[in-house]
Amino acid sequence: MTTTANIESILTQLLTPFDLVAIAQSPGRYAVQKVQQTRRVNTLATAIIQSDDLKDGSAEDGYISDGVANVSIWQGRKLQDTPYSINVISEDLLQNLQATSTDQVFKINPLIQVNRPQAQNNEFKIFSRGFATRRASRNGVFLDRPDHGASMQEVEQVEVLTGLSGFLYGAGNIGGMVNYVTKRPTEERLNSVTVGNTSGSNVYLHGDFGGQIDQEGKFGYRFNVLTQDGETATKDQDLELNFASFAFDWRVNDSLLIQIDGSDRDYHMKGLQTGWSLGDDEFGEQAIRPSAKQLDSDLLWSQKWAIQDSQNQRLATNLFWDIDENLSLRAGYLADTTDRYYTSADSTINADGTYTQYAETDKASPSRKAYTWGSFIFIDIDFNTGDIAHKMVTGLRFSDKERNDGNNAWSNGVELGPFSLAKPGYVDEPNWQYDGEYSPYLLSKTTTSNFSIGDDITFNEQWSALVGLAYSSIEDKRYNGDTTLRTHYDESALTPSLSIIYKPIDSVTTYISYMEGLEDGDHADDRHQGLEVINAGESFKPLTSTQLELGAKANMNGMLFAAALFEIEKPLEYYLLKEEKYEFVQDGRQLHRGLEFTATGKLTENLTLVGGFTLLDAKIKEQRAQPELEGNRPDEVAKQMFKFYGEYAIPAISGLVINGSLSHTGSFYSELDNKEELDGYTLTDIGARYTFNNLTNPVTLRFNISNLTDKRYWANGSYTGDGRRMALSANVEF
């Protein structure tokens, strides 16, 4: 094709919409070629983001993530046009928060109530829309177990879907889903080293390395290694963590991508903090809860020999295949092994103002491993019926979990104390006694499957719909120590999903969604609040819940806004107190109605805002076992939350950015009887970072102070929140 000079700009305008580009061959002569897109594939439990942007969610863009998404079975919609509440914490924001655990991530999320920090059990426990969530997925593969293997150093972004997810993922969390996206190979060579301090004298060294193996860019790699050790801000508490992960991408051709990744994580906490419960005396007088200030969280209130060890290994693969322009296939598989050991000392506050402890250990058992497998496969077909466009999808999700235990794995419990609440009381570690020799056995096996079929229907530029149906199954087996079957159920349910989407203008999306979901029933623990559970080990049948959601999203003037009104109804499970013992029961229902709002992006060229609020009205209804609970609020669920995080780039000093956050969690009740209301709390954080851009290798210094005012508070009925903490780090890329 020959043309005149100065035609390049005109050709660019004409060809760009068709993914074409004009390449100058010689003066006045051009060749038209197809643009070679670099596809960056990230995977949500909620979605797979495929973005042609250089860096979706970058600090320069105000941390907005709005790429093309796959929400479980649904594929190809921007997050703005997806009829679900999805919140994304990008890699840049993770780095600038100095996120070394999930605590820093959830702390700024206005849709999440942090119920227990990760350090308490090497796992998060959060509330989303008033429902507890402890499980997570990775790269789109859901794992049916508590999350014991999360290290933020290997995570590219954290994605949270709030609300019912049963149709999307089968038996799952009613409140929502958390997904970690593994860092993928980089197009350019990456060598990044960070040295930092999390708090106290606990320091870490982290290396992040990535790039392409061959010149054609078919093979890419990413390695992350971490070592961490030292005393935390809690006196006599030491955290040691060693971690390594890898990720490989193989671009077989332009239409086929295969990903493989894995990790090994070794976690050791010495000085595991205690949990608190309220006791009573022989006359039935209950203890009075001390203030959180009195139980100073900078002190270790358990025992110096209380520990938690956890080893986790993971191996996974994902496949994306565009078979032709109308047919594609997605698949993923993840295998996870976790081995955990405890020595605990749980505390009971007595009516006379002292406290006692119940201590036990399982560290003498050679193995109490949990094996979890998860997988999915979906086939997508695009076609038209007249002027109506369809994206039909069908597929299967599968998860299998085995948990091993052992006869005499746990020692006999030992009563310690009483101790004065004026300061922690310490004793030597007991000489642990067991009822007999340890012998391993399979404790439980849970299998879930979810067969889905759906149609993403586009009527015109303004109206579209998502229509789907899922057949979800749960089989749960629990065994006695002699390998005989203790409990067993095998239940299934057909769960529908319907969403109607309307776009009045291109920058605004509104929707209404209805969804049903199946959730596995819980198991009765051996003890609750320091007391025996009379039906310990009993398994309960699955629960079916419903959700109605009305939402709107808008992307305008550098900001992404999202709001949702929701109503969720779910069967209720709780511990019923009977004569100084608890019984775990399924009785009544929970009705949660609320409003969520988030805002993310650039308010001005130099000012970034990430924040929002949740207003929640949660009630118990249809009580039979305890009619006095009717109308009460579920325990530990806050009425409202608001959280705002902001950054300001100082114009006069290039590379200097200051930040701060304000988060408020409303009051909540410690128990279902609503007799004890715990105060809400407001936390303030500040920080700064400075990047030396004029150096040969960029260096970034980061400094953050959390809980600036050293606020002392009860995070839930059993644990107090952290006081003031300071984090420092220095990063260099070369």
XYZ file of C-alpha atoms in Angstrom:
734
model
C 0.000 0.000 0.000
C 1.508 3.352 -1.045
C 0.439 6.643 0.457
C 1.594 10.190 1.130
C 3.628 11.609 3.970
C 1.855 12.538 7.234
C -0.663 9.732 6.637
C 0.482 7.676 9.672
C -1.775 9.456 12.154
C -4.782 8.968 9.871
C -3.961 5.283 9.420
C -3.656 4.864 13.175
C -7.147 6.256 13.735
C -8.624 4.069 10.994
C -6.897 0.808 11.892
C -6.799 0.847 15.715
C -10.451 -0.245 16.205
C -9.685 -3.366 14.142
C -6.505 -4.264 16.109
C -4.415 -3.380 13.027
C -1.326 -1.228 12.700
C 0.519 0.355 9.766
C 4.228 -0.503 9.645
C 6.507 1.752 7.571
C 8.438 -0.406 5.074
C 10.126 2.405 3.128
C 9.416 6.072 2.389
C 5.803 6.287 1.274
C 5.187 2.524 1.645
C 3.372 0.780 4.525
C 2.322 -2.738 5.479
C -0.793 -3.476 7.522
C -0.327 -6.073 10.254
C -2.403 -7.500 13.068
C -1.475 -6.060 16.484
C 0.259 -8.688 18.626
C -1.573 -8.232 21.918
C 0.232 -9.138 25.107
C -2.421 -10.905 27.135
C -1.999 -10.737 30.852
C -4.113 -13.475 32.388
C -5.088 -13.272 36.035
C -7.537 -15.585 37.693
C -10.195 -14.749 40.255
C -12.173 -17.106 42.384
C -14.490 -14.498 41.240
C -12.838 -13.833 37.900
C -10.098 -14.053 35.347
C -9.004 -10.593 34.349
C -7.597 -10.329 30.829
C -6.373 -6.796 30.250
C -4.445 -5.163 27.447
C -3.544 -2.314 29.798
C 0.093 -2.134 30.809
C -0.777 -2.451 34.487
C -4.365 -2.833 35.585
C -4.817 -1.401 39.078
C -1.625 0.681 39.059
C -1.001 3.501 41.529
C -0.863 5.924 38.580
C -4.458 4.956 37.694
C -5.718 5.264 41.256
C -5.705 1.479 41.844
C -8.727 0.992 39.560
C -9.064 -2.579 38.257
C -11.666 -2.832 35.512
C -10.366 -5.332 33.007
C -12.367 -7.987 31.177
C -13.531 -10.575 33.696
C -14.543 -14.208 33.992
C -16.790 -14.598 37.032
C -16.838 -18.361 37.472
C -18.824 -19.583 34.459
C -19.351 -16.104 32.992
C -16.705 -14.817 30.584
C -15.890 -11.626 28.734
C -17.520 -8.822 30.729
C -15.748 -5.825 32.209
C -15.962 -5.735 35.985
C -18.142 -2.640 35.646
C -20.670 -4.678 33.642
C -20.628 -7.696 35.964
C -23.799 -7.941 38.117
C -21.972 -8.828 41.318
C -20.151 -6.888 44.028
C -16.432 -7.429 43.320
C -13.579 -5.579 45.017
C -9.956 -5.840 43.799
C -6.774 -4.986 45.724
C -4.058 -4.618 43.077
C -0.355 -5.463 43.233
C 0.664 -1.809 43.563
C -1.696 -1.290 46.485
C -0.473 -4.483 48.162
C 3.093 -3.192 47.921
C 2.270 0.280 49.203
C 0.306 -1.138 52.140
C 3.362 -3.300 52.947
C 0.933 -6.212 53.097
C 2.772 -9.130 54.695
C -0.496 -10.831 55.719
C -4.174 -10.618 54.862
C -4.719 -8.245 57.809
C -3.497 -5.171 55.910
C -5.642 -6.126 52.902
C -8.953 -6.575 54.700
C -8.341 -3.649 57.020
C -8.963 -1.101 54.233
C -11.785 -3.011 52.525
C -15.063 -1.275 53.467
C -17.085 -4.411 52.703
C -15.122 -6.639 55.109
C -15.280 -6.853 58.906
C -12.045 -8.305 60.300
C -13.113 -10.725 63.010
C -9.743 -12.282 63.777
C -6.238 -11.401 62.573
C -4.263 -13.969 60.609
C -1.720 -14.397 63.415
C -4.334 -15.881 65.770
C -4.683 -19.109 63.804
C -2.497 -18.657 60.699
C -5.730 -17.994 58.796
C -8.079 -15.081 58.328
C -11.623 -14.949 59.656
C -13.738 -12.169 58.235
C -17.397 -11.214 57.930
C -18.831 -10.309 54.545
C -22.440 -9.107 54.509
C -22.556 -10.393 58.080
C -21.523 -13.995 57.339
C -18.253 -15.605 58.406
C -15.698 -16.459 55.716
C -12.501 -18.450 56.281
C -11.987 -20.197 52.940
C -10.324 -18.896 49.810
C -9.501 -19.875 46.262
C -6.395 -19.396 44.187
C -6.267 -18.589 40.481
C -9.938 -19.466 40.112
C -9.793 -22.874 41.830
C -11.842 -23.043 45.030
C -10.395 -24.954 47.988
C -12.894 -26.318 50.502
C -10.809 -25.675 53.609
C -9.696 -22.819 55.895
C -6.950 -20.713 54.384
C -3.656 -21.663 56.072
C -1.217 -21.067 53.226
C -1.512 -17.405 52.224
C 1.671 -15.374 51.754
C 1.112 -11.947 50.241
C 4.606 -11.866 48.740
C 3.543 -14.196 45.896
C 0.169 -12.532 45.310
C -0.448 -10.166 42.404
C -3.874 -9.135 43.580
C -6.554 -10.067 46.097
C -10.123 -10.201 44.879
C -13.226 -10.289 47.037
C -16.747 -11.125 45.903
C -19.297 -10.191 48.557
C -22.581 -12.008 48.663
C -23.909 -15.414 47.791
C -21.618 -17.507 45.583
C -23.269 -20.922 45.717
C -24.453 -20.900 42.093
C -21.013 -19.784 40.911
C -18.887 -22.196 42.946
C -21.171 -24.860 44.344
C -21.105 -25.417 48.087
C -19.376 -22.327 49.382
C -19.367 -19.323 51.618
C -22.677 -17.485 51.803
C -21.052 -14.133 52.543
C -18.690 -14.239 49.575
C -15.374 -15.447 48.223
C -11.729 -14.411 48.561
C -9.295 -15.244 45.770
C -5.534 -14.845 45.478
C -4.066 -14.232 42.033
C -0.556 -15.638 41.774
C 2.134 -13.389 40.319
C 2.720 -14.329 36.694
C 5.883 -14.138 34.558
C 6.805 -10.653 33.376
C 7.457 -9.584 29.788
C 10.652 -7.771 30.826
C 13.306 -9.037 33.214
C 12.380 -8.359 36.856
C 14.760 -8.536 39.802
C 13.287 -7.069 42.973
C 14.616 -7.361 46.531
C 12.871 -6.026 49.636
C 14.129 -5.921 53.208
C 11.664 -4.914 55.887
C 10.426 -4.937 59.457
C 6.816 -5.932 60.219
C 6.827 -4.845 63.888
C 9.022 -5.217 66.942
C 12.242 -6.901 65.818
C 10.525 -9.166 63.282
C 12.406 -8.675 59.994
C 12.151 -10.219 56.540
C 13.990 -10.510 53.235
C 11.942 -11.006 50.062
C 13.126 -11.656 46.514
C 10.876 -11.437 43.438
C 12.330 -12.513 40.081
C 10.628 -12.853 36.703
C 11.101 -12.736 32.959
C 11.076 -14.693 29.716
C 13.203 -17.784 29.139
C 13.324 -17.580 25.346
C 13.478 -14.704 22.863
C 10.110 -15.595 21.315
C 8.338 -15.123 24.648
C 6.806 -18.585 24.718
C 8.205 -19.517 28.134
C 8.080 -17.209 31.147
C 8.996 -17.622 34.812
C 8.382 -16.003 38.203
C 10.071 -16.907 41.505
C 9.374 -15.521 44.976
C 11.393 -16.371 48.073
C 10.951 -15.089 51.628
C 12.602 -15.554 54.982
C 11.231 -13.874 58.110
C 12.109 -14.145 61.806
C 12.198 -12.273 65.085
C 10.072 -11.099 67.990
C 6.844 -9.354 67.041
C 5.423 -6.268 68.757
C 3.930 -8.691 71.302
C 6.561 -9.380 73.943
C 7.798 -13.008 74.029
C 6.095 -13.841 70.728
C 8.327 -14.938 67.848
C 7.259 -15.509 64.244
C 9.417 -17.487 61.813
C 8.310 -17.918 58.200
C 10.109 -19.417 55.214
C 8.442 -19.443 51.836
C 9.237 -20.159 48.183
C 7.005 -20.171 45.098
C 7.311 -20.535 41.331
C 5.111 -19.800 38.319
C 5.686 -20.815 34.695
C 3.728 -19.766 31.600
C 3.912 -21.630 28.305
C 2.347 -19.812 25.359
C 2.049 -22.821 23.082
C 0.668 -20.591 20.325
C -1.502 -17.490 19.985
C -4.576 -19.396 21.159
C -3.251 -21.721 23.884
C -1.755 -20.765 27.259
C -0.679 -23.261 29.942
C 0.238 -22.083 33.447
C 1.929 -24.049 36.226
C 2.697 -22.791 39.724
C 3.498 -24.113 43.171
C 4.774 -23.154 46.599
C 6.202 -24.409 49.876
C 5.462 -22.548 53.134
C 6.816 -23.239 56.636
C 5.187 -21.198 59.426
C 6.190 -21.268 63.100
C 4.626 -19.079 65.782
C 6.084 -19.317 69.291
C 4.004 -17.540 71.891
C 0.576 -18.076 70.332
C -1.765 -15.498 71.858
C -4.652 -16.714 74.006
C -8.358 -16.513 73.362
C -10.658 -15.266 76.149
C -14.027 -16.472 77.442
C -16.144 -15.428 80.435
C -16.730 -17.918 83.245
C -18.963 -17.861 86.319
C -18.708 -18.928 89.944
C -20.531 -21.659 91.869
C -23.478 -19.311 92.446
C -23.897 -18.599 88.735
C -22.469 -15.083 88.863
C -20.765 -14.378 85.538
C -17.405 -12.706 85.225
C -17.202 -9.103 84.066
C -15.280 -8.554 80.835
C -12.173 -6.422 81.454
C -11.399 -3.530 79.150
C -9.193 -4.238 76.155
C -6.737 -1.724 77.600
C -6.344 -3.866 80.722
C -5.533 -6.932 78.595
C -2.617 -5.218 76.866
C -2.175 -6.837 73.436
C 1.532 -5.954 73.532
C 1.890 -8.636 76.213
C 1.651 -12.402 75.758
C -1.322 -13.621 77.820
C -1.032 -17.302 76.925
C 2.180 -19.203 77.704
C 5.635 -18.791 76.207
C 5.563 -22.439 75.148
C 2.241 -22.104 73.284
C 3.037 -22.669 69.605
C 1.558 -23.174 66.193
C 3.434 -24.952 63.411
C 2.041 -25.148 59.889
C 3.564 -26.568 56.720
C 1.806 -26.068 53.404
C 2.616 -27.271 49.881
C 0.708 -26.356 46.734
C 0.859 -27.414 43.066
C -1.505 -26.072 40.403
C -2.088 -25.649 36.693
C -4.437 -23.583 34.519
C -5.209 -23.842 30.801
C -6.809 -21.306 28.445
C -7.532 -22.423 24.871
C -9.259 -20.339 22.196
C -10.207 -23.234 19.907
C -11.623 -20.851 17.305
C -13.230 -17.419 17.330
C -16.502 -18.836 18.717
C -15.317 -21.714 20.906
C -12.966 -21.728 23.918
C -12.035 -23.921 26.859
C -10.890 -23.051 30.388
C -9.591 -25.505 32.981
C -7.769 -25.442 36.297
C -6.466 -27.858 38.940
C -4.998 -27.275 42.400
C -3.628 -29.751 44.953
C -2.909 -28.548 48.481
C -1.413 -30.251 51.542
C -1.406 -28.722 55.019
C 0.144 -30.141 58.175
C -0.531 -28.321 61.466
C 0.491 -28.685 65.123
C -0.659 -26.780 68.208
C 0.107 -26.202 71.811
C -2.573 -23.869 73.117
C -3.537 -22.172 76.382
C -7.078 -20.778 76.257
C -8.088 -18.399 79.042
C -11.281 -18.092 81.093
C -11.942 -14.931 83.104
C -13.395 -15.804 86.500
C -16.010 -13.931 88.529
C -13.417 -13.144 91.237
C -11.276 -11.162 88.768
C -8.661 -13.860 88.129
C -8.177 -16.009 85.060
C -7.405 -19.682 84.505
C -6.166 -21.503 81.429
C -6.919 -24.795 79.729
C -3.820 -26.093 77.931
C -3.352 -29.012 75.547
C -1.076 -30.073 72.710
C -1.025 -32.318 69.666
C 2.645 -31.885 68.825
C 3.428 -35.515 69.726
C 1.358 -36.791 66.798
C 3.533 -37.541 63.735
C 1.013 -36.319 61.164
C -2.395 -34.585 61.085
C -2.428 -33.617 57.421
C -5.275 -32.211 55.365
C -5.355 -32.933 51.628
C -7.482 -30.746 49.363
C -8.000 -30.911 45.607
C -9.963 -28.481 43.471
C -10.623 -28.278 39.735
C -12.856 -26.770 37.079
C -13.467 -27.051 33.333
C -15.697 -24.786 31.222
C -16.530 -24.669 27.517
C -17.680 -21.334 26.038
C -19.636 -21.029 22.775
C -20.520 -17.724 21.075
C -23.451 -17.538 18.635
C -26.327 -15.309 17.548
C -30.066 -15.838 17.217
C -31.123 -13.015 14.950
C -30.004 -9.736 16.519
C -29.495 -11.338 19.942
C -25.941 -12.375 20.913
C -25.313 -15.394 23.139
C -22.296 -16.610 25.100
C -23.328 -20.085 26.175
C -21.192 -21.861 28.777
C -21.303 -25.211 30.498
C -18.879 -26.846 32.868
C -18.045 -28.577 36.119
C -16.369 -27.615 39.391
C -15.085 -30.292 41.744
C -13.477 -30.256 45.189
C -12.290 -33.084 47.426
C -10.996 -32.733 50.982
C -9.505 -35.318 53.331
C -8.524 -34.572 56.896
C -6.409 -36.983 58.917
C -6.327 -37.235 62.687
C -5.269 -39.849 65.177
C -6.327 -41.619 68.312
C -4.602 -39.951 71.246
C -3.345 -37.179 68.988
C -4.254 -34.633 71.642
C -2.847 -34.729 75.138
C -5.014 -34.672 78.223
C -5.947 -31.097 79.060
C -4.210 -29.317 81.932
C -5.769 -26.580 84.078
C -3.400 -23.696 84.841
C -3.773 -20.867 87.347
C -5.551 -18.966 88.690
C -3.554 -15.892 87.682
C -4.073 -12.214 88.400
C -5.341 -10.010 85.551
C -2.819 -7.384 86.631
C -0.191 -9.094 84.471
C 0.288 -12.361 82.559
C 1.042 -15.466 84.596
C 3.601 -17.929 83.242
C 4.394 -21.510 84.258
C 6.713 -24.194 82.936
C 5.397 -26.399 80.157
C 3.536 -29.415 81.611
C 4.670 -32.985 81.217
C 1.965 -33.897 78.726
C 0.051 -37.122 79.328
C -1.808 -39.200 76.730
C -4.454 -41.891 77.141
C -2.558 -44.287 74.900
C -0.363 -44.707 71.870
C -0.965 -42.531 68.841
C -2.610 -44.278 65.876
C -3.597 -42.367 62.735
C -6.968 -42.555 61.005
C -8.984 -40.718 58.374
C -11.139 -38.201 60.244
C -13.300 -36.847 57.425
C -13.765 -36.764 53.662
C -15.873 -34.138 51.887
C -16.587 -34.067 48.153
C -18.433 -31.265 46.364
C -19.373 -30.883 42.719
C -21.147 -28.170 40.779
C -22.400 -28.713 37.213
C -23.431 -25.396 35.634
C -24.993 -24.186 32.428
C -25.560 -20.553 31.594
C -26.244 -18.046 28.854
C -24.900 -14.481 28.701
C -27.497 -12.798 26.481
C -27.011 -9.369 24.883
C -30.234 -7.892 23.488
C -28.740 -4.530 22.484
C -26.149 -2.016 23.720
C -28.253 -1.229 26.790
C -29.965 -4.467 27.834
C -28.462 -7.860 28.648
C -29.039 -10.806 30.977
C -27.238 -13.685 32.679
C -29.362 -16.815 33.051
C -28.003 -19.962 34.664
C -28.748 -23.188 36.476
C -26.429 -25.292 38.651
C -26.726 -28.773 40.097
C -24.678 -28.803 43.315
C -23.824 -31.878 45.384
C -22.121 -32.413 48.738
C -21.060 -35.734 50.208
C -19.588 -35.697 53.706
C -18.205 -38.641 55.683
C -16.774 -38.527 59.198
C -15.091 -41.506 60.843
C -14.469 -42.842 64.318
C -11.007 -43.698 65.534
C -11.619 -47.360 64.709
C -12.264 -46.382 61.032
C -16.018 -47.037 61.328
C -18.349 -44.476 59.782
C -19.585 -41.916 62.310
C -21.818 -39.669 60.176
C -22.638 -39.538 56.472
C -24.790 -37.483 54.151
C -25.021 -37.088 50.383
C -27.242 -34.167 49.371
C -27.877 -32.262 46.134
C -29.794 -29.164 45.079
C -30.709 -27.354 41.874
C -29.825 -23.661 42.254
C -30.817 -20.968 39.733
C -29.299 -17.575 39.003
C -30.764 -14.653 37.061
C -29.349 -11.169 36.425
C -30.793 -8.337 34.337
C -28.307 -5.605 33.329
C -29.202 -2.163 31.999
C -26.697 0.471 30.801
C -28.381 3.891 30.441
C -25.042 5.300 29.260
C -21.697 3.651 28.549
C -20.126 4.742 31.854
C -23.015 3.524 34.046
C -24.243 -0.033 34.657
C -27.284 -1.026 36.723
C -28.435 -4.538 37.542
C -30.749 -6.745 39.558
C -29.708 -10.303 40.482
C -31.292 -13.297 42.159
C -29.260 -16.315 43.229
C -29.586 -19.464 45.304
C -26.700 -21.392 46.810
C -25.901 -24.600 48.642
C -23.565 -24.580 51.654
C -22.193 -27.551 53.547
C -23.400 -27.907 57.111
C -20.950 -27.261 59.927
C -19.454 -29.699 62.432
C -19.718 -29.456 66.204
C -16.380 -28.641 67.863
C -15.110 -30.466 70.949
C -15.257 -27.297 73.047
C -16.867 -23.849 72.743
C -16.123 -20.815 74.917
C -14.111 -23.085 77.215
C -16.999 -25.534 77.795
C -17.669 -29.072 76.557
C -19.867 -29.591 73.481
C -22.233 -32.518 74.106
C -22.623 -33.432 70.420
C -18.957 -32.915 69.496
C -18.089 -34.208 66.042
C -21.676 -34.276 64.758
C -22.087 -33.256 61.109
C -25.065 -31.248 59.923
C -26.754 -31.446 56.547
C -26.252 -28.788 53.846
C -28.122 -25.486 53.871
C -29.785 -23.627 51.005
C -29.706 -19.823 51.008
C -31.132 -17.098 48.752
C -29.978 -13.614 47.750
C -31.606 -10.669 45.982
C -29.308 -7.802 44.939
C -29.900 -4.447 43.254
C -26.748 -2.605 42.182
C -25.159 0.148 40.138
C -21.605 0.873 38.966
C -20.190 4.002 37.344
C -16.760 4.729 35.865
C -16.360 8.466 35.428
C -13.839 11.263 35.922
C -11.090 8.880 37.014
C -13.230 7.192 39.693
C -14.977 3.823 39.827
C -18.110 3.835 42.005
C -20.178 0.808 43.013
C -23.266 0.441 45.197
C -25.464 -2.542 46.048
C -28.646 -3.151 48.048
C -28.943 -6.784 49.135
C -31.059 -9.251 51.071
C -29.736 -12.687 52.073
C -31.690 -15.374 53.909
C -29.812 -18.332 55.387
C -30.530 -21.147 57.876
C -28.916 -20.518 61.270
C -26.355 -22.687 63.077
C -25.202 -21.906 66.612
C -24.108 -23.276 70.001
C -27.000 -23.643 72.475
C -26.045 -23.454 76.184
C -27.530 -26.286 78.266
C -26.548 -26.644 81.933
C -22.896 -25.606 81.646
C -22.474 -27.433 78.348
C -23.064 -26.448 74.740
C -24.965 -28.205 71.978
C -24.437 -27.286 68.330
C -27.791 -26.934 66.533
C -29.413 -25.909 63.243
C -32.436 -23.808 64.141
C -34.139 -20.754 62.662
C -32.913 -18.435 59.935
C -30.804 -15.318 59.476
C -32.108 -12.389 57.428
C -29.446 -9.867 56.393
C -30.369 -6.660 54.562
C -27.856 -3.983 53.753
C -26.242 -1.365 51.570
C -22.663 -1.390 50.251
C -20.810 1.478 48.596
C -17.236 1.734 47.292
C -15.225 4.415 45.501
C -11.793 3.904 43.940
C -9.609 6.142 41.818
C -8.150 9.610 41.339
C -10.027 12.531 42.881
C -7.364 14.851 41.485
C -4.091 14.349 39.643
C -2.258 13.935 42.955
C -4.993 12.625 45.281
C -6.111 8.958 45.305
C -9.043 7.564 47.292
C -10.006 3.960 48.070
C -12.934 3.481 50.420
C -16.613 3.173 51.141
C -19.087 1.901 53.707
C -21.441 -0.938 54.650
C -24.766 -0.551 56.471
C -26.207 -3.850 57.697
C -29.466 -4.877 59.352
C -29.093 -8.518 60.407
C -31.716 -10.412 62.418
C -32.540 -13.905 63.667
C -36.000 -15.264 62.871
C -38.129 -18.427 63.092
C -36.582 -19.622 66.364
C -37.928 -22.816 67.909
C -35.226 -24.009 70.317
C -34.765 -20.529 71.827
C -37.736 -18.240 71.070
C -36.086 -15.487 73.113
C -33.523 -15.092 70.303
C -36.214 -13.965 67.843
C -35.258 -10.580 66.384
C -31.761 -10.628 67.885
C -28.664 -9.720 65.953
C -26.212 -12.529 65.013
C -23.181 -12.562 67.270
C -20.062 -10.535 66.375
C -21.727 -8.867 63.355
C -21.237 -5.081 63.246
C -24.092 -2.761 62.292
C -21.963 -0.537 60.097
C -18.450 0.000 58.760
C -16.755 2.809 56.911
C -13.166 2.765 55.687
C -11.235 5.312 53.644
C -7.629 5.098 52.452
C -6.010 8.026 50.676
C -2.701 8.954 49.051
C -1.329 12.346 48.104
C 1.682 12.816 45.817
C 3.574 15.921 46.945
C 3.957 18.069 43.782
C 7.022 19.899 45.052
C 8.960 16.693 45.834
C 9.000 14.189 42.989
C 8.680 10.608 44.241
C 7.227 11.456 47.674
C 3.733 10.162 48.487
C 2.026 10.392 51.867
C -0.907 8.186 52.850
C -3.429 7.695 55.590
C -6.530 5.722 56.407
C -9.516 5.966 58.723
C -11.591 2.875 59.472
C -14.580 2.449 61.758
C -16.283 -0.785 62.786
C -19.579 -0.437 64.641
C -20.623 -2.149 67.851
C -21.540 -5.840 67.944
C -22.792 -8.470 70.379
C -20.516 -11.168 71.764
C -23.286 -13.817 71.851
C -26.612 -14.560 70.195
C -28.499 -13.638 73.378
C -27.435 -9.995 72.756
C -26.821 -9.432 76.478
C -23.289 -8.082 76.008
C -22.659 -5.373 73.414
C -19.010 -4.654 72.629
C -18.026 -1.135 71.629
C -17.196 -0.246 68.069
C -13.761 1.125 67.289
C -12.092 3.630 64.986
C -8.506 3.170 63.790
C -6.180 5.657 62.114
C -3.113 4.790 60.015
C -0.502 7.025 58.418
C 2.472 6.409 56.149
C 4.718 7.589 53.363
C 6.881 6.297 50.553
C 9.694 7.840 48.592
C 11.102 6.561 45.305
C 14.606 7.538 44.180
C 13.948 7.662 40.438
C 17.248 9.342 39.610
C 19.298 6.289 40.601
C 20.482 3.648 38.140
C 18.263 1.137 39.924
C 14.997 2.485 41.398
C 14.834 2.355 45.202
C 11.603 2.801 47.172
C 11.423 3.377 50.926
C 8.100 2.755 52.692
C 7.005 3.624 56.227
C 3.597 2.883 57.784
C 2.144 3.259 61.267
C -1.081 1.372 61.936
C -3.410 2.257 64.807
C -1.667 5.595 65.281
C -3.604 6.468 68.455
C -2.852 3.045 70.016
C -6.575 2.313 70.359
C -7.313 -0.762 72.484
C -10.439 -2.679 71.525
C -12.144 -6.058 71.384
C -11.992 -7.347 67.790
C -14.496 -10.081 68.725
C -15.713 -11.804 71.860
C -12.461 -13.751 72.306
C -9.572 -11.593 71.052
C -8.357 -8.047 71.502
C -7.062 -6.052 68.545
C -3.470 -5.015 67.960
C -2.145 -1.766 69.369
C 0.135 0.639 67.524
C 2.396 -1.089 65.002
C 5.137 0.263 62.746
C 6.349 -1.256 59.464
C 9.416 -0.275 57.414
C 10.788 -1.556 54.131
C 13.281 -0.756 51.387
C 12.896 -2.119 47.862
C 15.344 -2.080 44.968
C 14.730 -3.248 41.397
C 17.589 -4.149 39.084
